[in-house]
PDB file of C-alpha atoms in Angstrom:
ATOM      1  CA  GLU A   8      42.696  13.060  26.917  1.00 93.00           C
ATOM      2  CA  VAL A   9      46.433  13.282  28.114  1.00 94.00           C
ATOM      3  CA  GLN A  10      47.119  11.124  31.246  1.00 96.00           C
ATOM      4  CA  LEU A  11      49.856  10.007  33.366  1.00 97.00           C
ATOM      5  CA  VAL A  12      49.605   7.502  36.121  1.00 98.00           C
ATOM      6  CA  GLU A  13      52.337   6.733  38.842  1.00 98.00           C
ATOM      7  CA  SER A  14      52.561   3.678  40.657  1.00 98.00           C
ATOM      8  CA  GLY A  15      54.883   1.434  42.733  1.00 98.00           C
ATOM      9  CA  GLY A  16      55.299   3.663  45.722  1.00 97.00           C
ATOM     10  CA  GLY A  17      55.180   2.342  49.090  1.00 97.00           C
ATOM     11  CA  LEU A  18      57.150   1.781  52.375  1.00 98.00           C
ATOM     12  CA  VAL A  19      60.533   0.654  52.121  1.00 97.00           C
ATOM     13  CA  GLN A  20      63.381   0.379  54.604  1.00 97.00           C
ATOM     14  CA  PRO A  21      66.704   2.280  54.546  1.00 97.00           C
ATOM     15  CA  GLY A  22      68.909   0.866  52.133  1.00 97.00           C
ATOM     16  CA  GLY A  23      66.029  -1.031  50.077  1.00 98.00           C
ATOM     17  CA  SER A  24      64.758  -0.650  46.638  1.00 98.00           C
ATOM     18  CA  LEU A  25      61.815   0.135  44.694  1.00 98.00           C
ATOM     19  CA  ARG A  26      60.816   0.783  41.137  1.00 98.00           C
ATOM     20  CA  LEU A  27      58.261   3.408  39.989  1.00 98.00           C
ATOM     21  CA  SER A  28      56.148   3.199  37.089  1.00 98.00           C
ATOM     22  CA  CYS A  29      54.272   6.081  35.091  1.00 98.00           C
ATOM     23  CA  ALA A  30      51.876   4.842  32.620  1.00 98.00           C
ATOM     24  CA  ALA A  31      51.254   7.288  29.776  1.00 97.00           C
ATOM     25  CA  SER A  32      48.208   7.633  27.384  1.00 97.00           C
ATOM     26  CA  GLY A  33      46.411  10.212  25.288  1.00 96.00           C
ATOM     27  CA  PHE A  34      49.735  11.322  23.422  1.00 95.00           C
ATOM     28  CA  THR A  35      52.638  10.063  21.395  1.00 96.00           C
ATOM     29  CA  PHE A  36      54.865   9.004  24.328  1.00 96.00           C
ATOM     30  CA  SER A  37      57.940   8.133  22.301  1.00 97.00           C
ATOM     31  CA  SER A  38      58.144  11.947  21.101  1.00 96.00           C
ATOM     32  CA  TYR A  39      58.518  13.481  24.617  1.00 96.00           C
ATOM     33  CA  TRP A  40      61.248  13.797  27.111  1.00 95.00           C
ATOM     34  CA  MET A  41      60.034  12.772  30.413  1.00 96.00           C
ATOM     35  CA  HIS A  42      60.772  13.925  34.052  1.00 96.00           C
ATOM     36  CA  TRP A  43      60.581  12.700  37.507  1.00 97.00           C
ATOM     37  CA  VAL A  44      59.951  15.112  40.405  1.00 98.00           C
ATOM     38  CA  ARG A  45      59.421  14.656  43.933  1.00 98.00           C
ATOM     39  CA  GLN A  46      57.920  16.506  46.720  1.00 98.00           C
ATOM     40  CA  ALA A  47      58.969  15.739  50.205  1.00 98.00           C
ATOM     41  CA  PRO A  48      55.891  16.168  52.773  1.00 96.00           C
ATOM     42  CA  GLY A  49      55.399  19.662  53.429  1.00 95.00           C
ATOM     43  CA  LYS A  50      58.231  20.933  51.042  1.00 97.00           C
ATOM     44  CA  GLY A  51      58.599  22.067  47.614  1.00 97.00           C
ATOM     45  CA  LEU A  52      59.078  20.606  44.398  1.00 97.00           C
ATOM     46  CA  VAL A  53      62.461  19.024  43.578  1.00 97.00           C
ATOM     47  CA  TRP A  54      63.685  17.903  40.092  1.00 95.00           C
ATOM     48  CA  VAL A  55      64.905  14.326  40.067  1.00 97.00           C
ATOM     49  CA  SER A  56      65.632  13.097  36.542  1.00 96.00           C
ATOM     50  CA  ARG A  57      64.945  13.204  32.990  1.00 95.00           C
ATOM     51  CA  ILE A  58      65.231  11.064  29.751  1.00 96.00           C
ATOM     52  CA  ASN A  59      65.210  11.888  26.294  1.00 95.00           C
ATOM     53  CA  SER A  60      62.525  10.388  23.796  1.00 96.00           C
ATOM     54  CA  ASP A  61      64.294   7.241  22.759  1.00 95.00           C
ATOM     55  CA  GLY A  62      66.012   6.687  26.083  1.00 96.00           C
ATOM     56  CA  SER A  63      69.730   7.399  24.917  1.00 97.00           C
ATOM     57  CA  SER A  64      70.312  10.146  27.109  1.00 95.00           C
ATOM     58  CA  THR A  65      69.442  10.918  30.840  1.00 95.00           C
ATOM     59  CA  SER A  66      70.422  13.166  33.388  1.00 94.00           C
ATOM     60  CA  TYR A  67      69.837  13.281  37.368  1.00 94.00           C
ATOM     61  CA  ALA A  68      70.076  15.532  40.541  1.00 93.00           C
ATOM     62  CA  ASP A  69      73.196  15.328  42.505  1.00 93.00           C
ATOM     63  CA  SER A  70      71.020  14.176  45.314  1.00 95.00           C
ATOM     64  CA  VAL A  71      70.261  10.837  43.534  1.00 97.00           C
ATOM     65  CA  LYS A  72      73.028  10.295  41.124  1.00 97.00           C
ATOM     66  CA  GLY A  73      74.453   6.723  41.277  1.00 97.00           C
ATOM     67  CA  ARG A  74      71.494   5.511  43.216  1.00 98.00           C
ATOM     68  CA  PHE A  75      68.455   6.169  40.929  1.00 98.00           C
ATOM     69  CA  THR A  76      68.226   5.132  37.361  1.00 98.00           C
ATOM     70  CA  ILE A  77      65.426   6.318  34.939  1.00 98.00           C
ATOM     71  CA  SER A  78      64.210   4.448  31.677  1.00 98.00           C
ATOM     72  CA  ARG A  79      61.524   3.976  29.656  1.00 98.00           C
ATOM     73  CA  ASP A  80      59.932   1.408  27.355  1.00 98.00           C
ATOM     74  CA  ASN A  81      58.272   3.385  24.411  1.00 98.00           C
ATOM     75  CA  ALA A  82      56.429  -0.051  23.421  1.00 98.00           C
ATOM     76  CA  LYS A  83      54.609   0.155  26.757  1.00 98.00           C
ATOM     77  CA  ASN A  84      54.182   3.951  26.851  1.00 98.00           C
ATOM     78  CA  THR A  85      55.749   3.871  30.321  1.00 98.00           C
ATOM     79  CA  LEU A  86      58.396   5.492  32.214  1.00 98.00           C
ATOM     80  CA  TYR A  87      60.223   4.032  35.145  1.00 98.00           C
ATOM     81  CA  LEU A  88      62.510   4.945  38.052  1.00 98.00           C
ATOM     82  CA  GLN A  89      64.664   2.447  39.601  1.00 98.00           C
ATOM     83  CA  MET A  90      65.212   3.555  43.182  1.00 98.00           C
ATOM     84  CA  ASN A  91      68.340   1.904  45.020  1.00 98.00           C
ATOM     85  CA  SER A  92      70.022   2.408  48.503  1.00 98.00           C
ATOM     86  CA  LEU A  93      67.169   4.303  49.685  1.00 98.00           C
ATOM     87  CA  ARG A  94      67.520   7.037  52.275  1.00 98.00           C
ATOM     88  CA  ALA A  95      64.992   8.639  54.832  1.00 97.00           C
ATOM     89  CA  GLU A  96      65.311  11.825  52.926  1.00 97.00           C
ATOM     90  CA  ASP A  97      64.191  10.085  49.718  1.00 98.00           C
ATOM     91  CA  THR A  98      60.775  10.089  51.435  1.00 98.00           C
ATOM     92  CA  ALA A  99      58.372  11.902  49.198  1.00 98.00           C
ATOM     93  CA  VAL A 100      55.486  11.989  46.492  1.00 98.00           C
ATOM     94  CA  TYR A 101      57.191  11.067  43.157  1.00 98.00           C
ATOM     95  CA  TYR A 102      55.549  12.808  39.967  1.00 98.00           C
ATOM     96  CA  CYS A 103      56.320  11.948  36.374  1.00 97.00           C
ATOM     97  CA  ALA A 104      55.742  14.906  33.722  1.00 96.00           C
ATOM     98  CA  ARG A 105      55.936  15.505  30.131  1.00 95.00           C
ATOM     99  CA  GLY A 106      58.984  17.262  28.996  1.00 90.00           C
ATOM    100  CA  ASP A 107      58.409  20.406  26.839  1.00 85.00           C
ATOM    101  CA  VAL A 108      54.936  20.750  27.780  1.00 87.00           C
ATOM    102  CA  TRP A 109      54.817  19.847  31.501  1.00 92.00           C
ATOM    103  CA  GLU A 110      51.136  19.336  31.655  1.00 90.00           C
ATOM    104  CA  PRO A 111      49.205  17.633  32.905  1.00 89.00           C
ATOM    105  CA  TRP A 112      50.703  15.979  35.933  1.00 93.00           C
ATOM    106  CA  GLY A 113      49.733  12.570  37.391  1.00 91.00           C
ATOM    107  CA  GLN A 114      48.450  12.665  41.069  1.00 94.00           C
ATOM    108  CA  GLY A 115      51.990  10.977  42.249  1.00 97.00           C
ATOM    109  CA  THR A 116      52.784   8.115  44.277  1.00 98.00           C
ATOM    110  CA  LEU A 117      54.127   8.136  47.722  1.00 98.00           C
ATOM    111  CA  VAL A 118      57.438   6.538  48.709  1.00 98.00           C
ATOM    112  CA  THR A 119      58.141   6.301  52.284  1.00 98.00           C
ATOM    113  CA  VAL A 120      61.597   5.199  53.491  1.00 98.00           C
ATOM    114  CA  SER A 121      61.605   4.253  57.169  1.00 96.00           C
ATOM    115  CA  SER A 122      62.392   1.367  59.463  1.00 95.00           C
TER     116      SER A 122
ATOM    117  CA  SER B  24      74.661  24.429  40.232  1.00 59.00           C
ATOM    118  CA  TYR B  25      71.807  26.817  39.555  1.00 83.00           C
ATOM    119  CA  GLU B  26      69.314  28.537  41.935  1.00 92.00           C
ATOM    120  CA  LEU B  27      66.040  30.016  41.694  1.00 96.00           C
ATOM    121  CA  THR B  28      65.119  32.120  44.700  1.00 97.00           C
ATOM    122  CA  GLN B  29      61.442  33.027  45.402  1.00 98.00           C
ATOM    123  CA  PRO B  30      59.845  34.870  48.379  1.00 98.00           C
ATOM    124  CA  SER B  31      58.292  32.401  50.938  1.00 97.00           C
ATOM    125  CA  SER B  32      55.077  33.923  50.973  1.00 97.00           C
ATOM    126  CA  VAL B  33      52.932  36.935  49.536  1.00 98.00           C
ATOM    127  CA  SER B  34      49.813  38.112  50.902  1.00 97.00           C
ATOM    128  CA  VAL B  35      46.861  40.148  49.144  1.00 97.00           C
ATOM    129  CA  SER B  36      43.321  40.918  49.514  1.00 97.00           C
ATOM    130  CA  PRO B  37      40.826  39.778  47.254  1.00 97.00           C
ATOM    131  CA  GLY B  38      40.716  42.060  43.950  1.00 96.00           C
ATOM    132  CA  GLN B  39      44.183  43.081  44.401  1.00 97.00           C
ATOM    133  CA  THR B  40      47.349  42.594  42.337  1.00 97.00           C
ATOM    134  CA  ALA B  41      49.593  39.541  43.642  1.00 98.00           C
ATOM    135  CA  ARG B  42      53.291  39.582  42.297  1.00 98.00           C
ATOM    136  CA  ILE B  43      55.682  36.779  42.854  1.00 98.00           C
ATOM    137  CA  THR B  44      59.133  37.105  41.937  1.00 98.00           C
ATOM    138  CA  CYS B  45      61.776  34.459  40.963  1.00 98.00           C
ATOM    139  CA  SER B  46      65.527  35.371  40.655  1.00 97.00           C
ATOM    140  CA  GLY B  47      68.299  33.247  39.177  1.00 94.00           C
ATOM    141  CA  ASP B  48      71.319  33.709  36.816  1.00 92.00           C
ATOM    142  CA  VAL B  49      70.072  30.986  34.537  1.00 92.00           C
ATOM    143  CA  LEU B  50      66.868  33.251  33.838  1.00 94.00           C
ATOM    144  CA  ALA B  51      69.030  35.823  31.946  1.00 92.00           C
ATOM    145  CA  LYS B  52      69.302  33.123  29.213  1.00 91.00           C
ATOM    146  CA  LYS B  53      66.484  30.512  29.852  1.00 93.00           C
ATOM    147  CA  TYR B  54      62.766  30.892  29.894  1.00 95.00           C
ATOM    148  CA  ALA B  55      60.999  29.959  33.046  1.00 96.00           C
ATOM    149  CA  ARG B  56      57.710  28.324  33.808  1.00 97.00           C
ATOM    150  CA  TRP B  57      55.273  28.984  36.583  1.00 98.00           C
ATOM    151  CA  PHE B  58      53.266  25.934  38.437  1.00 98.00           C
ATOM    152  CA  GLN B  59      50.487  26.450  40.938  1.00 98.00           C
ATOM    153  CA  GLN B  60      49.887  23.926  43.387  1.00 98.00           C
ATOM    154  CA  LYS B  61      46.651  23.605  45.693  1.00 97.00           C
ATOM    155  CA  PRO B  62      46.804  21.613  48.802  1.00 95.00           C
ATOM    156  CA  GLY B  63      46.627  17.923  48.179  1.00 93.00           C
ATOM    157  CA  GLN B  64      46.700  18.272  44.216  1.00 95.00           C
ATOM    158  CA  ALA B  65      49.393  17.870  41.537  1.00 96.00           C
ATOM    159  CA  PRO B  66      51.001  20.822  40.130  1.00 97.00           C
ATOM    160  CA  VAL B  67      49.330  22.746  37.184  1.00 96.00           C
ATOM    161  CA  LEU B  68      51.078  24.794  34.812  1.00 97.00           C
ATOM    162  CA  VAL B  69      50.092  28.482  34.519  1.00 97.00           C
ATOM    163  CA  ILE B  70      52.908  30.051  32.591  1.00 97.00           C
ATOM    164  CA  TYR B  71      55.563  28.727  30.079  1.00 97.00           C
ATOM    165  CA  LYS B  72      58.285  30.694  27.983  1.00 96.00           C
ATOM    166  CA  ASP B  73      58.041  33.417  30.742  1.00 97.00           C
ATOM    167  CA  SER B  74      54.829  35.177  29.758  1.00 97.00           C
ATOM    168  CA  GLU B  75      52.680  32.673  27.640  1.00 97.00           C
ATOM    169  CA  ARG B  76      49.529  31.335  29.317  1.00 97.00           C
ATOM    170  CA  PRO B  77      48.309  27.826  28.586  1.00 94.00           C
ATOM    171  CA  SER B  78      44.611  27.177  27.311  1.00 93.00           C
ATOM    172  CA  GLY B  79      42.265  27.215  30.262  1.00 94.00           C
ATOM    173  CA  ILE B  80      44.514  29.439  32.267  1.00 96.00           C
ATOM    174  CA  PRO B  81      42.488  32.691  33.258  1.00 97.00           C
ATOM    175  CA  GLU B  82      43.700  35.900  31.858  1.00 97.00           C
ATOM    176  CA  ARG B  83      44.403  37.395  35.387  1.00 97.00           C
ATOM    177  CA  PHE B  84      47.669  35.457  35.368  1.00 98.00           C
ATOM    178  CA  SER B  85      50.416  36.885  33.467  1.00 98.00           C
ATOM    179  CA  GLY B  86      54.260  36.600  33.624  1.00 97.00           C
ATOM    180  CA  SER B  87      57.172  38.835  32.633  1.00 97.00           C
ATOM    181  CA  SER B  88      60.990  38.734  32.541  1.00 97.00           C
ATOM    182  CA  SER B  89      63.822  41.175  33.262  1.00 96.00           C
ATOM    183  CA  GLY B  90      67.174  40.381  33.415  1.00 95.00           C
ATOM    184  CA  THR B  91      67.793  37.613  36.030  1.00 95.00           C
ATOM    185  CA  THR B  92      64.188  38.028  37.636  1.00 97.00           C
ATOM    186  CA  VAL B  93      60.993  36.681  36.353  1.00 98.00           C
ATOM    187  CA  THR B  94      57.827  37.731  37.720  1.00 98.00           C
ATOM    188  CA  LEU B  95      54.083  36.068  37.990  1.00 98.00           C
ATOM    189  CA  THR B  96      51.385  38.491  38.211  1.00 98.00           C
ATOM    190  CA  ILE B  97      47.836  37.766  39.115  1.00 98.00           C
ATOM    191  CA  SER B  98      45.680  40.748  38.488  1.00 97.00           C
ATOM    192  CA  GLY B  99      42.675  41.031  40.644  1.00 96.00           C
ATOM    193  CA  ALA B 100      43.572  37.870  42.795  1.00 97.00           C
ATOM    194  CA  GLN B 101      40.637  35.532  43.709  1.00 97.00           C
ATOM    195  CA  VAL B 102      40.473  33.600  46.993  1.00 97.00           C
ATOM    196  CA  GLU B 103      40.701  30.270  44.515  1.00 97.00           C
ATOM    197  CA  ASP B 104      44.214  31.341  43.429  1.00 97.00           C
ATOM    198  CA  GLU B 105      45.224  30.620  47.277  1.00 98.00           C
ATOM    199  CA  ALA B 106      48.021  28.116  46.500  1.00 98.00           C
ATOM    200  CA  ASP B 107      51.672  27.716  46.413  1.00 98.00           C
ATOM    201  CA  TYR B 108      53.388  28.756  43.229  1.00 98.00           C
ATOM    202  CA  TYR B 109      56.836  27.543  41.897  1.00 98.00           C
ATOM    203  CA  CYS B 110      58.929  28.992  39.213  1.00 98.00           C
ATOM    204  CA  TYR B 111      61.191  26.602  36.918  1.00 97.00           C
ATOM    205  CA  SER B 112      63.813  26.801  34.544  1.00 96.00           C
ATOM    206  CA  ALA B 113      66.406  24.726  32.821  1.00 92.00           C
ATOM    207  CA  ALA B 114      70.031  24.781  31.593  1.00 83.00           C
ATOM    208  CA  ASP B 115      72.290  22.127  30.088  1.00 80.00           C
ATOM    209  CA  ASN B 116      71.587  19.138  32.173  1.00 77.00           C
ATOM    210  CA  ILE B 117      70.247  20.830  34.980  1.00 82.00           C
ATOM    211  CA  ARG B 118      66.550  21.433  35.851  1.00 91.00           C
ATOM    212  CA  VAL B 119      65.631  23.472  38.925  1.00 94.00           C
ATOM    213  CA  PHE B 120      62.565  24.556  40.810  1.00 96.00           C
ATOM    214  CA  GLY B 121      62.457  27.458  42.942  1.00 97.00           C
ATOM    215  CA  GLY B 122      61.692  27.055  46.679  1.00 97.00           C
ATOM    216  CA  GLY B 123      57.897  28.098  46.312  1.00 98.00           C
ATOM    217  CA  THR B 124      55.929  30.922  47.400  1.00 98.00           C
ATOM    218  CA  LYS B 125      52.526  30.606  49.567  1.00 98.00           C
ATOM    219  CA  LEU B 126      49.984  33.068  47.976  1.00 98.00           C
ATOM    220  CA  THR B 127      47.405  33.900  50.556  1.00 97.00           C
ATOM    221  CA  VAL B 128      44.367  35.848  49.462  1.00 97.00           C
ATOM    222  CA  LEU B 129      41.950  37.236  52.255  1.00 91.00           C
TER     223      LEU B 129
END
């Protein structure tokens, strides 16, 4: 069974950092591009970042460029999102998703940026 | 930057046909996907490549494309189809979701 499990969310102060993880199972992780998508409370889905299958290419939404870094460890079947200089507007549920297929999604991990 | 525009809400009675549109210049050259999201749940893919339906998605869900607009059609909408629906497309290094449409079936 294909499964994505996000973790690492929590409460952080403005300006702080957090690293999210996405543990993948049930498929050949190293063959897929991966994405992070976020959803602020009561708002719509917003694409955040993507990484290619071997980690050599990344891209970011303008709103997080220079602050967030996507990476992956294919040996551990895990995707990461390092989030620095966090702002209140980064408060959201963060989902990871499998590129090309976009199913299934994990249940997400909530990040709350507040003092 | 690319933008995808959806109506904020659509309302139909059970058994009627619901149509949700998504417009954007990128759709003239790139495929769209549609996601369904029910309250408190993760999104679920219901249409890919404009009109293909993943396994397990009911046949009443269909998609079409014309120029810069794609349309999600739910034929004979059921109460359980009430949800938020998002279109999505990608071009170059940009990926974008539409703002979402709340479908009410009552």
